């Protein structure tokens, strides 16, 4: 049993998994039109002191608000096509 688990673990965490993770990351980057690069400056201004708490908002709340704004931005830009 332990040998079987070890074999499965080695298959999962081997080089193909590395390529799969990199490939999926590149796919999401392309599908979102490089959002992590385009909004890098905007993201850095969201928390000027580098903290995850901005004006009593927790990081998760700020991310939720920002994702709604970005979703609206994507919808507006898609309608112009």
mmCIF file of C-alpha atoms in Angstrom:
data_model
loop_
_atom_site.group_PDB
_atom_site.id
_atom_site.type_symbol
_atom_site.label_atom_id
_atom_site.label_comp_id
_atom_site.label_asym_id
_atom_site.label_seq_id
_atom_site.Cartn_x
_atom_site.Cartn_y
_atom_site.Cartn_z
ATOM 1 C CA UNK A 1 0.000 0.000 0.000
ATOM 2 C CA UNK A 2 2.763 2.409 0.927
ATOM 3 C CA UNK A 3 4.618 1.589 -2.299
ATOM 4 C CA UNK A 4 1.467 2.307 -4.341
ATOM 5 C CA UNK A 5 0.954 5.670 -2.641
ATOM 6 C CA UNK A 6 4.590 6.541 -3.205
ATOM 7 C CA UNK A 7 4.343 5.641 -6.903
ATOM 8 C CA UNK A 8 1.180 7.713 -7.366
ATOM 9 C CA UNK A 9 2.755 10.631 -5.508
ATOM 10 C CA UNK A 10 5.843 10.506 -7.716
ATOM 11 C CA UNK A 11 3.670 10.462 -10.839
ATOM 12 C CA UNK A 12 1.610 13.438 -9.673
ATOM 13 C CA UNK A 13 4.495 15.629 -8.518
ATOM 14 C CA UNK A 14 6.858 14.896 -11.384
ATOM 15 C CA UNK A 15 7.920 16.987 -14.377
ATOM 16 C CA UNK A 16 4.580 16.687 -16.234
ATOM 17 C CA UNK A 17 2.825 18.373 -13.286
ATOM 18 C CA UNK A 18 5.312 21.235 -13.500
ATOM 19 C CA UNK A 19 4.576 21.643 -17.215
ATOM 20 C CA UNK A 20 0.834 21.431 -16.546
ATOM 21 C CA UNK A 21 0.985 24.177 -13.900
ATOM 22 C CA UNK A 22 3.052 26.448 -16.137
ATOM 23 C CA UNK A 23 0.774 25.747 -19.115
ATOM 24 C CA UNK A 24 -2.409 26.485 -17.182
ATOM 25 C CA UNK A 25 -0.849 29.671 -15.813
ATOM 26 C CA UNK A 26 0.047 30.816 -19.323
ATOM 27 C CA UNK A 27 -3.420 29.897 -20.569
ATOM 28 C CA UNK A 28 -5.112 31.955 -17.855
ATOM 29 C CA UNK A 29 -2.709 34.833 -18.527
ATOM 30 C CA UNK A 30 -3.621 34.828 -22.218
ATOM 31 C CA UNK A 31 -7.361 34.389 -21.606
ATOM 32 C CA UNK A 32 -7.417 37.312 -19.147
ATOM 33 C CA UNK A 33 -5.352 39.377 -21.593
ATOM 34 C CA UNK A 34 -2.360 39.754 -19.231
ATOM 35 C CA UNK A 35 -4.430 41.341 -16.455
ATOM 36 C CA UNK A 36 -1.660 40.846 -13.896
ATOM 37 C CA UNK A 37 0.667 42.944 -16.052
ATOM 38 C CA UNK A 38 -1.848 45.549 -17.226
ATOM 39 C CA UNK A 39 -3.073 46.381 -13.721
ATOM 40 C CA UNK A 40 0.267 46.118 -11.925
ATOM 41 C CA UNK A 41 0.484 49.871 -11.321
ATOM 42 C CA UNK A 42 -3.151 50.011 -10.245
ATOM 43 C CA UNK A 43 -2.654 47.122 -7.828
ATOM 44 C CA UNK A 44 0.350 48.811 -6.250
ATOM 45 C CA UNK A 45 -1.668 51.976 -5.565
ATOM 46 C CA UNK A 46 -4.471 50.049 -3.834
ATOM 47 C CA UNK A 47 -2.307 49.630 -0.723
ATOM 48 C CA UNK A 48 0.291 52.420 -0.691
ATOM 49 C CA UNK A 49 1.944 51.238 2.523
ATOM 50 C CA UNK A 50 2.203 47.667 1.253
ATOM 51 C CA UNK A 51 -0.235 46.291 3.814
ATOM 52 C CA UNK A 52 -3.272 44.170 3.134
ATOM 53 C CA UNK A 53 -5.586 46.438 5.149
ATOM 54 C CA UNK A 54 -6.675 49.692 3.508
ATOM 55 C CA UNK A 55 -9.092 52.031 5.293
ATOM 56 C CA UNK A 56 -10.406 49.315 7.633
ATOM 57 C CA UNK A 57 -11.055 46.912 4.745
ATOM 58 C CA UNK A 58 -9.640 43.450 5.008
ATOM 59 C CA UNK A 59 -7.699 42.096 2.057
ATOM 60 C CA UNK A 60 -10.488 39.754 0.998
ATOM 61 C CA UNK A 61 -13.064 42.565 1.007
ATOM 62 C CA UNK A 62 -10.794 44.827 -1.037
ATOM 63 C CA UNK A 63 -10.168 42.002 -3.517
ATOM 64 C CA UNK A 64 -13.907 41.412 -3.848
ATOM 65 C CA UNK A 65 -14.593 45.098 -4.513
ATOM 66 C CA UNK A 66 -11.709 45.320 -6.988
ATOM 67 C CA UNK A 67 -12.762 42.176 -8.846
ATOM 68 C CA UNK A 68 -16.257 43.632 -9.342
ATOM 69 C CA UNK A 69 -14.703 46.797 -10.776
ATOM 70 C CA UNK A 70 -12.479 44.802 -13.119
ATOM 71 C CA UNK A 71 -15.392 42.635 -14.227
ATOM 72 C CA UNK A 72 -17.323 45.764 -15.196
ATOM 73 C CA UNK A 73 -14.254 47.045 -17.038
ATOM 74 C CA UNK A 74 -13.939 43.786 -19.006
ATOM 75 C CA UNK A 75 -17.620 43.808 -19.894
ATOM 76 C CA UNK A 76 -17.417 47.404 -21.105
ATOM 77 C CA UNK A 77 -14.346 46.710 -23.246
ATOM 78 C CA UNK A 78 -15.927 43.563 -24.777
ATOM 79 C CA UNK A 79 -19.042 45.469 -25.848
ATOM 80 C CA UNK A 80 -16.967 47.821 -27.964
ATOM 81 C CA UNK A 81 -15.692 44.950 -30.137
#
